[in-house]
Structure formats: C-alpha cells, structure tokens
C-alpha cells in the first residue's frame, strides 16, 4: 500500500447502523462488523508504515445522546478490542493512544485502555489514536481552560498565546496535522472531529458504510489524496507568474 506522503489519516467511521439496517439486522451487528474493519484498516496502515492513524470511535455527542443500551454495547466492544488486539498491536509495532474526556468513561474501559496504552507505549511504528468521548470544541475549550489556569498561576504570559502555544495544550501535543480525513456512509460533515488538526486536511467521502471499508478502500482514499493539489492557503508554483 502506497502512502503518497500522507503522515496522518483520520477516519470518521460512520454507517454501522445503516449497514445493519440494510441487512435487517440489529445496529449492534453493524458495530461488531465495524470492529472487523477497524482491525483490517489498522493492520494495513501499520504495515504500510503510516505514522499516525486516528479513529473517531465515540463522540461526546454519541456518548451523551445515544440510548444507554447502545453505548453500553459499544463499551463492551471497545473493552474486548483493547484486550483481544494486544498481540496484533504488538506484532505490528503499533502504539495505541487515546484522546477525549477519557475519565468520564466506565472505569473498566479506562483500566483496559490504560493497560493497552502502557503495553504498547514503547512501540515505534504507527501511532493509533482512538478518539473516545471526544469533541473538537471540547478539546479546544479544555486547552483554553488549562492555559487560563497557567496564566493565573503566573506560569505563562497571555501575550505568549499563539497557535503553536495553544497546540501544546491539546490532548496530544505531538499529534501532527491531519493530511487526509476520511468519512464513510456518504456524509459531508466533519462532526466535531479534530477541528484544530484538520484545518488543511483533504477530505475523502465514500458512500460505503464503515463495515464495508477495508484494504481496497483505504488504498483508493490514498490514491485520491495523491491527485489533490495542496496549497495551504498559498499558490502553486505555476500560479505565481
Ligand atoms: C457510526 O455508525 C459508528 C459509531 C458511532 C461507533 C464506531 C464504533 C466502531 C466502529 C466499533 C468500536 C470501535 C472500536 C475502536 C473497537 P452509526 O451507528 O452512527 O451508523 P448510522 O449513522 O448508520 O446509524
């Protein structure tokens, strides 16, 4: 699989429920099939030496607004994933990390998450970021609050606040900007995902639901990225004359 210079892929994994509905199955069946896609995409990206892959596994809005039975099922799947995938993560040299308001998740999920993060902490291949109980506005407002605390404590000057400095207060200051944002199930929204980091991301939307998004589809998204002309607000060389 060729990366075409992509360093960070972020995925909004949408359509598990629709995938199941189309088959006359319960939504939970769609989430279970979604885990198979997660496994395949993570493994293929790690083998291709992608540096960063971020997956939107649960938004703050999902966590607060979905029926508790569905959220509880997602928590069971997540906990199982965090335990069962440890050998595969180790084998593929993947470091697993997380972003979001993790402390609000059930204690057993947090415990398995921390164990998997600790186990994989020294892996130096791909970093897999799970966004859990995550919201982009929440991340930026959490950063603003921590900066305000440091200003009040006399640790930083308000005049030193700029983009680089704010970036250091985000959930993971080492996370690079997103190059390619993928969204499945045909939607054309960013849904509060990594708002700071996607500023110049190229967006790839596919009508396929997440359980149908596998190796050929991630390859297609990377090929589509390779055809984009990224200008970062500037001009291409040939446009300057
Ligand atoms: C969107 O489908 C998907 C989610 C809200 C959860 C994503 C979770 C997984 C892929 C499985 C668990 C993740 C890990 C990392 C083990 P939807 O339910 O919004 O689908 P719909 O829009 O068709 O209803």
PDB file of C-alpha atoms and ligand atoms in Angstrom:
ATOM      1  CA  UNK A   1       0.000   0.000   0.000  1.00  0.00           C
ATOM      2  CA  UNK A   2       1.478   3.349  -1.045  1.00  0.00           C
ATOM      3  CA  UNK A   3       1.099   6.353   1.278  1.00  0.00           C
ATOM      4  CA  UNK A   4       1.802   9.189  -1.230  1.00  0.00           C
ATOM      5  CA  UNK A   5       3.387  11.290   1.506  1.00  0.00           C
ATOM      6  CA  UNK A   6       0.451  11.045   3.916  1.00  0.00           C
ATOM      7  CA  UNK A   7       1.561  11.185   7.560  1.00  0.00           C
ATOM      8  CA  UNK A   8      -1.756  11.344   9.376  1.00  0.00           C
ATOM      9  CA  UNK A   9      -5.059   9.765   8.354  1.00  0.00           C
ATOM     10  CA  UNK A  10      -8.164  10.471  10.448  1.00  0.00           C
ATOM     11  CA  UNK A  11     -11.360   8.485   9.953  1.00  0.00           C
ATOM     12  CA  UNK A  12     -14.976   9.238  10.847  1.00  0.00           C
ATOM     13  CA  UNK A  13     -16.304   5.679  10.902  1.00  0.00           C
ATOM     14  CA  UNK A  14     -19.954   6.220  10.023  1.00  0.00           C
ATOM     15  CA  UNK A  15     -22.782   3.937   8.919  1.00  0.00           C
ATOM     16  CA  UNK A  16     -22.560   0.877  11.147  1.00  0.00           C
ATOM     17  CA  UNK A  17     -26.257   1.221  11.956  1.00  0.00           C
ATOM     18  CA  UNK A  18     -27.269   1.689   8.308  1.00  0.00           C
ATOM     19  CA  UNK A  19     -25.146  -1.290   7.246  1.00  0.00           C
ATOM     20  CA  UNK A  20     -27.010  -3.473   9.730  1.00  0.00           C
ATOM     21  CA  UNK A  21     -30.398  -1.981   8.847  1.00  0.00           C
ATOM     22  CA  UNK A  22     -29.885  -2.768   5.146  1.00  0.00           C
ATOM     23  CA  UNK A  23     -29.429  -6.405   6.175  1.00  0.00           C
ATOM     24  CA  UNK A  24     -32.400  -6.472   8.507  1.00  0.00           C
ATOM     25  CA  UNK A  25     -30.071  -6.876  11.472  1.00  0.00           C
ATOM     26  CA  UNK A  26     -29.752  -5.075  14.790  1.00  0.00           C
ATOM     27  CA  UNK A  27     -27.482  -1.997  14.996  1.00  0.00           C
ATOM     28  CA  UNK A  28     -25.186  -3.922  17.341  1.00  0.00           C
ATOM     29  CA  UNK A  29     -24.391  -6.333  14.491  1.00  0.00           C
ATOM     30  CA  UNK A  30     -23.187  -3.321  12.478  1.00  0.00           C
ATOM     31  CA  UNK A  31     -20.884  -2.192  15.265  1.00  0.00           C
ATOM     32  CA  UNK A  32     -19.458  -5.716  15.513  1.00  0.00           C
ATOM     33  CA  UNK A  33     -18.756  -5.733  11.769  1.00  0.00           C
ATOM     34  CA  UNK A  34     -17.239  -2.274  12.228  1.00  0.00           C
ATOM     35  CA  UNK A  35     -14.648  -3.730  14.571  1.00  0.00           C
ATOM     36  CA  UNK A  36     -13.517  -6.083  11.773  1.00  0.00           C
ATOM     37  CA  UNK A  37     -12.940  -3.029   9.558  1.00  0.00           C
ATOM     38  CA  UNK A  38     -11.010  -1.330  12.370  1.00  0.00           C
ATOM     39  CA  UNK A  39      -8.751  -4.391  12.671  1.00  0.00           C
ATOM     40  CA  UNK A  40      -8.102  -4.581   8.910  1.00  0.00           C
ATOM     41  CA  UNK A  41      -7.518  -0.856   8.391  1.00  0.00           C
ATOM     42  CA  UNK A  42      -5.231  -0.602  11.431  1.00  0.00           C
ATOM     43  CA  UNK A  43      -3.176  -3.603  10.333  1.00  0.00           C
ATOM     44  CA  UNK A  44      -2.829  -2.448   6.720  1.00  0.00           C
ATOM     45  CA  UNK A  45      -1.890   1.098   7.707  1.00  0.00           C
ATOM     46  CA  UNK A  46       0.674  -0.172  10.218  1.00  0.00           C
ATOM     47  CA  UNK A  47       2.223  -2.491   7.617  1.00  0.00           C
ATOM     48  CA  UNK A  48       2.448   0.425   5.185  1.00  0.00           C
ATOM     49  CA  UNK A  49       4.307   2.447   7.859  1.00  0.00           C
ATOM     50  CA  UNK A  50       1.700   5.175   8.149  1.00  0.00           C
ATOM     51  CA  UNK A  51       2.950   7.319  11.056  1.00  0.00           C
ATOM     52  CA  UNK A  52      -0.465   8.308  12.538  1.00  0.00           C
ATOM     53  CA  UNK A  53      -3.998   6.915  12.263  1.00  0.00           C
ATOM     54  CA  UNK A  54      -6.827   8.496  14.285  1.00  0.00           C
ATOM     55  CA  UNK A  55     -10.216   6.811  14.558  1.00  0.00           C
ATOM     56  CA  UNK A  56     -13.393   8.526  15.783  1.00  0.00           C
ATOM     57  CA  UNK A  57     -14.723   5.644  17.846  1.00  0.00           C
ATOM     58  CA  UNK A  58     -17.138   7.637  20.023  1.00  0.00           C
ATOM     59  CA  UNK A  59     -18.003  11.326  20.006  1.00  0.00           C
ATOM     60  CA  UNK A  60     -19.062  13.150  23.152  1.00  0.00           C
ATOM     61  CA  UNK A  61     -22.432  13.593  21.433  1.00  0.00           C
ATOM     62  CA  UNK A  62     -22.679   9.798  20.755  1.00  0.00           C
ATOM     63  CA  UNK A  63     -21.799   9.113  24.375  1.00  0.00           C
ATOM     64  CA  UNK A  64     -24.359  11.543  25.766  1.00  0.00           C
ATOM     65  CA  UNK A  65     -27.211  11.148  23.310  1.00  0.00           C
ATOM     66  CA  UNK A  66     -27.410   7.508  22.175  1.00  0.00           C
ATOM     67  CA  UNK A  67     -29.602   5.066  24.083  1.00  0.00           C
ATOM     68  CA  UNK A  68     -27.642   3.692  27.019  1.00  0.00           C
ATOM     69  CA  UNK A  69     -28.084   0.106  25.739  1.00  0.00           C
ATOM     70  CA  UNK A  70     -26.204   1.012  22.535  1.00  0.00           C
ATOM     71  CA  UNK A  71     -23.496   2.953  24.369  1.00  0.00           C
ATOM     72  CA  UNK A  72     -23.075   0.043  26.772  1.00  0.00           C
ATOM     73  CA  UNK A  73     -22.686  -2.348  23.828  1.00  0.00           C
ATOM     74  CA  UNK A  74     -20.058  -0.054  22.268  1.00  0.00           C
ATOM     75  CA  UNK A  75     -18.227  -0.060  25.608  1.00  0.00           C
ATOM     76  CA  UNK A  76     -18.260  -3.883  25.668  1.00  0.00           C
ATOM     77  CA  UNK A  77     -16.893  -3.993  22.101  1.00  0.00           C
ATOM     78  CA  UNK A  78     -14.243  -1.435  22.907  1.00  0.00           C
ATOM     79  CA  UNK A  79     -13.112  -3.247  26.046  1.00  0.00           C
ATOM     80  CA  UNK A  80     -12.926  -6.529  24.148  1.00  0.00           C
ATOM     81  CA  UNK A  81     -11.000  -4.838  21.309  1.00  0.00           C
ATOM     82  CA  UNK A  82      -8.496  -3.361  23.760  1.00  0.00           C
ATOM     83  CA  UNK A  83      -7.792  -6.796  25.234  1.00  0.00           C
ATOM     84  CA  UNK A  84      -8.025  -9.016  22.135  1.00  0.00           C
ATOM     85  CA  UNK A  85      -5.968  -6.807  19.824  1.00  0.00           C
ATOM     86  CA  UNK A  86      -2.929  -6.563  22.098  1.00  0.00           C
ATOM     87  CA  UNK A  87      -0.986  -9.338  20.283  1.00  0.00           C
ATOM     88  CA  UNK A  88      -1.795  -7.812  16.856  1.00  0.00           C
ATOM     89  CA  UNK A  89      -0.807  -4.327  18.007  1.00  0.00           C
ATOM     90  CA  UNK A  90       2.482  -5.682  19.374  1.00  0.00           C
ATOM     91  CA  UNK A  91       3.153  -7.751  16.260  1.00  0.00           C
ATOM     92  CA  UNK A  92       2.645  -4.684  14.053  1.00  0.00           C
ATOM     93  CA  UNK A  93       4.642  -2.357  16.321  1.00  0.00           C
ATOM     94  CA  UNK A  94       1.604  -0.096  16.913  1.00  0.00           C
ATOM     95  CA  UNK A  95       1.491   2.378  19.803  1.00  0.00           C
ATOM     96  CA  UNK A  96      -2.095   2.881  20.968  1.00  0.00           C
ATOM     97  CA  UNK A  97      -3.127   6.202  22.500  1.00  0.00           C
ATOM     98  CA  UNK A  98      -6.418   7.983  23.110  1.00  0.00           C
ATOM     99  CA  UNK A  99      -7.899  11.474  23.064  1.00  0.00           C
ATOM    100  CA  UNK A 100     -11.131  12.705  24.630  1.00  0.00           C
ATOM    101  CA  UNK A 101     -12.644  13.046  28.067  1.00  0.00           C
ATOM    102  CA  UNK A 102     -11.456   9.571  28.994  1.00  0.00           C
ATOM    103  CA  UNK A 103     -12.072   9.887  32.742  1.00  0.00           C
ATOM    104  CA  UNK A 104     -15.845  10.007  32.086  1.00  0.00           C
ATOM    105  CA  UNK A 105     -15.846   6.525  30.502  1.00  0.00           C
ATOM    106  CA  UNK A 106     -16.695   3.434  32.580  1.00  0.00           C
ATOM    107  CA  UNK A 107     -13.816   2.559  34.943  1.00  0.00           C
ATOM    108  CA  UNK A 108     -13.309  -0.915  33.458  1.00  0.00           C
ATOM    109  CA  UNK A 109     -12.896   0.515  29.956  1.00  0.00           C
ATOM    110  CA  UNK A 110     -10.438   3.127  31.227  1.00  0.00           C
ATOM    111  CA  UNK A 111      -8.441   0.382  33.002  1.00  0.00           C
ATOM    112  CA  UNK A 112      -8.110  -1.765  29.843  1.00  0.00           C
ATOM    113  CA  UNK A 113      -7.325   1.330  27.787  1.00  0.00           C
ATOM    114  CA  UNK A 114      -4.524   2.332  30.160  1.00  0.00           C
ATOM    115  CA  UNK A 115      -3.165  -1.244  30.142  1.00  0.00           C
ATOM    116  CA  UNK A 116      -3.052  -1.358  26.338  1.00  0.00           C
ATOM    117  CA  UNK A 117      -1.511   2.112  26.188  1.00  0.00           C
ATOM    118  CA  UNK A 118       1.174   1.070  28.685  1.00  0.00           C
ATOM    119  CA  UNK A 119       1.884  -2.234  26.929  1.00  0.00           C
ATOM    120  CA  UNK A 120       2.329  -0.561  23.530  1.00  0.00           C
ATOM    121  CA  UNK A 121       3.990   2.646  24.792  1.00  0.00           C
ATOM    122  CA  UNK A 122       7.445   1.702  23.508  1.00  0.00           C
ATOM    123  CA  UNK A 123       6.328   0.576  20.055  1.00  0.00           C
ATOM    124  CA  UNK A 124       7.795   2.942  17.490  1.00  0.00           C
ATOM    125  CA  UNK A 125       5.759   2.108  14.392  1.00  0.00           C
ATOM    126  CA  UNK A 126       2.344   3.622  13.770  1.00  0.00           C
ATOM    127  CA  UNK A 127       0.540   5.612  16.457  1.00  0.00           C
ATOM    128  CA  UNK A 128      -3.125   4.590  16.608  1.00  0.00           C
ATOM    129  CA  UNK A 129      -5.258   7.244  18.284  1.00  0.00           C
ATOM    130  CA  UNK A 130      -8.710   6.267  19.498  1.00  0.00           C
ATOM    131  CA  UNK A 131     -10.980   9.286  19.949  1.00  0.00           C
ATOM    132  CA  UNK A 132     -13.327   8.317  22.781  1.00  0.00           C
ATOM    133  CA  UNK A 133     -15.929  10.597  24.315  1.00  0.00           C
ATOM    134  CA  UNK A 134     -14.185  13.141  22.084  1.00  0.00           C
ATOM    135  CA  UNK A 135     -15.285  16.500  20.708  1.00  0.00           C
ATOM    136  CA  UNK A 136     -13.107  19.017  18.867  1.00  0.00           C
ATOM    137  CA  UNK A 137     -14.691  22.039  20.542  1.00  0.00           C
ATOM    138  CA  UNK A 138     -14.286  20.298  23.887  1.00  0.00           C
ATOM    139  CA  UNK A 139     -10.583  19.723  23.146  1.00  0.00           C
ATOM    140  CA  UNK A 140     -10.033  23.395  22.286  1.00  0.00           C
ATOM    141  CA  UNK A 141     -12.012  24.654  25.284  1.00  0.00           C
ATOM    142  CA  UNK A 142     -10.164  22.228  27.603  1.00  0.00           C
ATOM    143  CA  UNK A 143      -6.898  23.689  26.236  1.00  0.00           C
ATOM    144  CA  UNK A 144      -8.147  27.263  26.768  1.00  0.00           C
ATOM    145  CA  UNK A 145      -9.056  26.481  30.370  1.00  0.00           C
ATOM    146  CA  UNK A 146      -5.626  24.989  31.099  1.00  0.00           C
ATOM    147  CA  UNK A 147      -3.883  27.980  29.535  1.00  0.00           C
ATOM    148  CA  UNK A 148      -6.023  30.329  31.662  1.00  0.00           C
ATOM    149  CA  UNK A 149      -5.040  28.328  34.785  1.00  0.00           C
ATOM    150  CA  UNK A 150      -1.354  28.689  33.848  1.00  0.00           C
ATOM    151  CA  UNK A 151      -1.749  32.432  33.233  1.00  0.00           C
ATOM    152  CA  UNK A 152      -3.425  32.871  36.639  1.00  0.00           C
ATOM    153  CA  UNK A 153      -0.635  30.802  38.233  1.00  0.00           C
ATOM    154  CA  UNK A 154       1.933  33.096  36.608  1.00  0.00           C
ATOM    155  CA  UNK A 155       3.460  30.264  34.546  1.00  0.00           C
ATOM    156  CA  UNK A 156       2.774  31.853  31.150  1.00  0.00           C
ATOM    157  CA  UNK A 157       2.138  35.372  29.836  1.00  0.00           C
ATOM    158  CA  UNK A 158      -1.125  35.944  27.983  1.00  0.00           C
ATOM    159  CA  UNK A 159       0.929  37.777  25.323  1.00  0.00           C
ATOM    160  CA  UNK A 160       2.720  34.496  24.524  1.00  0.00           C
ATOM    161  CA  UNK A 161      -0.510  32.740  23.463  1.00  0.00           C
ATOM    162  CA  UNK A 162      -0.331  31.890  19.777  1.00  0.00           C
ATOM    163  CA  UNK A 163      -1.221  28.887  17.591  1.00  0.00           C
ATOM    164  CA  UNK A 164       1.971  26.972  18.392  1.00  0.00           C
ATOM    165  CA  UNK A 165       1.482  27.534  22.101  1.00  0.00           C
ATOM    166  CA  UNK A 166      -2.187  26.515  22.070  1.00  0.00           C
ATOM    167  CA  UNK A 167      -1.200  23.363  20.187  1.00  0.00           C
ATOM    168  CA  UNK A 168       0.916  22.341  23.166  1.00  0.00           C
ATOM    169  CA  UNK A 169      -2.194  22.298  25.381  1.00  0.00           C
ATOM    170  CA  UNK A 170      -4.232  19.980  23.135  1.00  0.00           C
ATOM    171  CA  UNK A 171      -4.900  16.381  24.277  1.00  0.00           C
ATOM    172  CA  UNK A 172      -1.845  15.095  22.375  1.00  0.00           C
ATOM    173  CA  UNK A 173       0.610  17.904  21.587  1.00  0.00           C
ATOM    174  CA  UNK A 174       2.689  15.507  19.453  1.00  0.00           C
ATOM    175  CA  UNK A 175      -0.177  14.798  17.051  1.00  0.00           C
ATOM    176  CA  UNK A 176       0.626  16.203  13.599  1.00  0.00           C
ATOM    177  CA  UNK A 177      -1.958  17.965  11.436  1.00  0.00           C
ATOM    178  CA  UNK A 178      -4.281  15.604   9.588  1.00  0.00           C
ATOM    179  CA  UNK A 179      -3.425  15.157   5.894  1.00  0.00           C
ATOM    180  CA  UNK A 180      -6.389  13.008   4.899  1.00  0.00           C
ATOM    181  CA  UNK A 181      -9.810  12.967   6.580  1.00  0.00           C
ATOM    182  CA  UNK A 182     -11.948  10.009   5.532  1.00  0.00           C
ATOM    183  CA  UNK A 183     -15.674   9.809   6.188  1.00  0.00           C
ATOM    184  CA  UNK A 184     -17.801   6.803   5.308  1.00  0.00           C
ATOM    185  CA  UNK A 185     -21.547   6.444   4.676  1.00  0.00           C
ATOM    186  CA  UNK A 186     -21.711   9.388   2.271  1.00  0.00           C
ATOM    187  CA  UNK A 187     -21.970  12.206   4.775  1.00  0.00           C
ATOM    188  CA  UNK A 188     -20.188  15.502   4.100  1.00  0.00           C
ATOM    189  CA  UNK A 189     -19.697  16.736   7.657  1.00  0.00           C
ATOM    190  CA  UNK A 190     -16.693  16.928   9.974  1.00  0.00           C
ATOM    191  CA  UNK A 191     -18.858  16.310  13.084  1.00  0.00           C
ATOM    192  CA  UNK A 192     -16.592  17.982  15.634  1.00  0.00           C
ATOM    193  CA  UNK A 193     -13.625  15.667  14.884  1.00  0.00           C
ATOM    194  CA  UNK A 194     -10.081  17.003  15.433  1.00  0.00           C
ATOM    195  CA  UNK A 195     -11.213  20.514  14.499  1.00  0.00           C
ATOM    196  CA  UNK A 196      -7.830  22.091  15.209  1.00  0.00           C
ATOM    197  CA  UNK A 197      -5.823  19.415  13.410  1.00  0.00           C
ATOM    198  CA  UNK A 198      -7.960  19.125  10.223  1.00  0.00           C
ATOM    199  CA  UNK A 199      -7.546  22.777   9.200  1.00  0.00           C
ATOM    200  CA  UNK A 200      -5.820  21.857   5.930  1.00  0.00           C
ATOM    201  CA  UNK A 201      -6.859  18.213   5.616  1.00  0.00           C
ATOM    202  CA  UNK A 202      -8.002  16.829   2.297  1.00  0.00           C
ATOM    203  CA  UNK A 203     -11.434  15.246   2.689  1.00  0.00           C
ATOM    204  CA  UNK A 204     -12.392  11.896   1.159  1.00  0.00           C
ATOM    205  CA  UNK A 205     -16.032  10.829   1.438  1.00  0.00           C
ATOM    206  CA  UNK A 206     -17.271   7.430   0.305  1.00  0.00           C
ATOM    207  CA  UNK A 207     -20.854   6.155   0.124  1.00  0.00           C
ATOM    208  CA  UNK A 208     -19.757   2.837   1.626  1.00  0.00           C
ATOM    209  CA  UNK A 209     -20.685   2.196   5.233  1.00  0.00           C
ATOM    210  CA  UNK A 210     -17.825   1.623   7.666  1.00  0.00           C
ATOM    211  CA  UNK A 211     -18.151  -2.207   7.820  1.00  0.00           C
ATOM    212  CA  UNK A 212     -17.515  -2.267   4.036  1.00  0.00           C
ATOM    213  CA  UNK A 213     -14.437  -0.042   4.283  1.00  0.00           C
ATOM    214  CA  UNK A 214     -11.433  -2.348   4.041  1.00  0.00           C
ATOM    215  CA  UNK A 215      -7.945  -2.502   2.465  1.00  0.00           C
ATOM    216  CA  UNK A 216      -9.036  -1.688  -1.152  1.00  0.00           C
ATOM    217  CA  UNK A 217     -10.976   1.329   0.115  1.00  0.00           C
ATOM    218  CA  UNK A 218      -8.134   2.816   2.156  1.00  0.00           C
ATOM    219  CA  UNK A 219      -5.916   2.337  -0.892  1.00  0.00           C
ATOM    220  CA  UNK A 220      -8.493   4.192  -3.005  1.00  0.00           C
ATOM    221  CA  UNK A 221      -8.605   7.069  -0.491  1.00  0.00           C
ATOM    222  CA  UNK A 222      -4.802   7.381  -0.562  1.00  0.00           C
ATOM    223  CA  UNK A 223      -4.783   7.368  -4.362  1.00  0.00           C
ATOM    224  CA  UNK A 224      -7.421  10.120  -4.380  1.00  0.00           C
ATOM    225  CA  UNK A 225      -5.237  12.122  -1.977  1.00  0.00           C
ATOM    226  CA  UNK A 226      -2.283  11.770  -4.362  1.00  0.00           C
ATOM    227  CA  UNK A 227      -4.276  13.652  -7.032  1.00  0.00           C
ATOM    228  CA  UNK A 228      -5.056  16.634  -4.786  1.00  0.00           C
ATOM    229  CA  UNK A 229      -3.085  19.879  -5.099  1.00  0.00           C
ATOM    230  CA  UNK A 230      -2.430  21.137  -1.607  1.00  0.00           C
ATOM    231  CA  UNK A 231      -1.882  24.874  -1.358  1.00  0.00           C
ATOM    232  CA  UNK A 232      -2.209  25.584   2.384  1.00  0.00           C
ATOM    233  CA  UNK A 233      -3.695  28.975   1.509  1.00  0.00           C
ATOM    234  CA  UNK A 234      -0.797  29.851  -0.814  1.00  0.00           C
ATOM    235  CA  UNK A 235      -0.302  29.458  -4.541  1.00  0.00           C
ATOM    236  CA  UNK A 236       1.117  26.641  -6.626  1.00  0.00           C
ATOM    237  CA  UNK A 237       4.500  27.474  -8.215  1.00  0.00           C
ATOM    238  CA  UNK A 238       2.964  27.866 -11.682  1.00  0.00           C
ATOM    239  CA  UNK A 239       0.319  30.295 -10.355  1.00  0.00           C
ATOM    240  CA  UNK A 240       2.838  32.880  -9.124  1.00  0.00           C
ATOM    241  CA  UNK A 241       3.528  34.438 -12.542  1.00  0.00           C
TER     242      UNK A 241
HETATM  243  C1  LIG B   1     -21.041   5.202  13.476  1.00  0.00           C
HETATM  244  O1  LIG B   1     -22.076   4.390  13.000  1.00  0.00           O
HETATM  245  C2  LIG B   1     -20.177   4.487  14.351  1.00  0.00           C
HETATM  246  C3  LIG B   1     -20.066   4.687  15.701  1.00  0.00           C
HETATM  247  C4  LIG B   1     -20.875   5.655  16.447  1.00  0.00           C
HETATM  248  C5  LIG B   1     -19.157   3.916  16.521  1.00  0.00           C
HETATM  249  C6  LIG B   1     -17.924   3.436  15.842  1.00  0.00           C
HETATM  250  C7  LIG B   1     -17.528   2.214  16.526  1.00  0.00           C
HETATM  251  C8  LIG B   1     -16.954   1.120  15.970  1.00  0.00           C
HETATM  252  C9  LIG B   1     -16.511   1.042  14.584  1.00  0.00           C
HETATM  253  C10 LIG B   1     -16.760  -0.104  16.791  1.00  0.00           C
HETATM  254  C11 LIG B   1     -15.996   0.081  18.054  1.00  0.00           C
HETATM  255  C12 LIG B   1     -14.686   0.746  17.860  1.00  0.00           C
HETATM  256  C13 LIG B   1     -13.512   0.245  18.244  1.00  0.00           C
HETATM  257  C14 LIG B   1     -12.285   1.049  18.052  1.00  0.00           C
HETATM  258  C15 LIG B   1     -13.380  -1.091  18.837  1.00  0.00           C
HETATM  259  P1  LIG B   1     -23.564   4.820  13.317  1.00  0.00           P
HETATM  260  O2  LIG B   1     -24.042   3.969  14.441  1.00  0.00           O
HETATM  261  O3  LIG B   1     -23.612   6.284  13.558  1.00  0.00           O
HETATM  262  O4  LIG B   1     -24.261   4.430  11.991  1.00  0.00           O
HETATM  263  P2  LIG B   1     -25.570   5.109  11.412  1.00  0.00           P
HETATM  264  O5  LIG B   1     -25.260   6.564  11.185  1.00  0.00           O
HETATM  265  O6  LIG B   1     -25.775   4.355  10.136  1.00  0.00           O
HETATM  266  O7  LIG B   1     -26.653   4.897  12.414  1.00  0.00           O
END
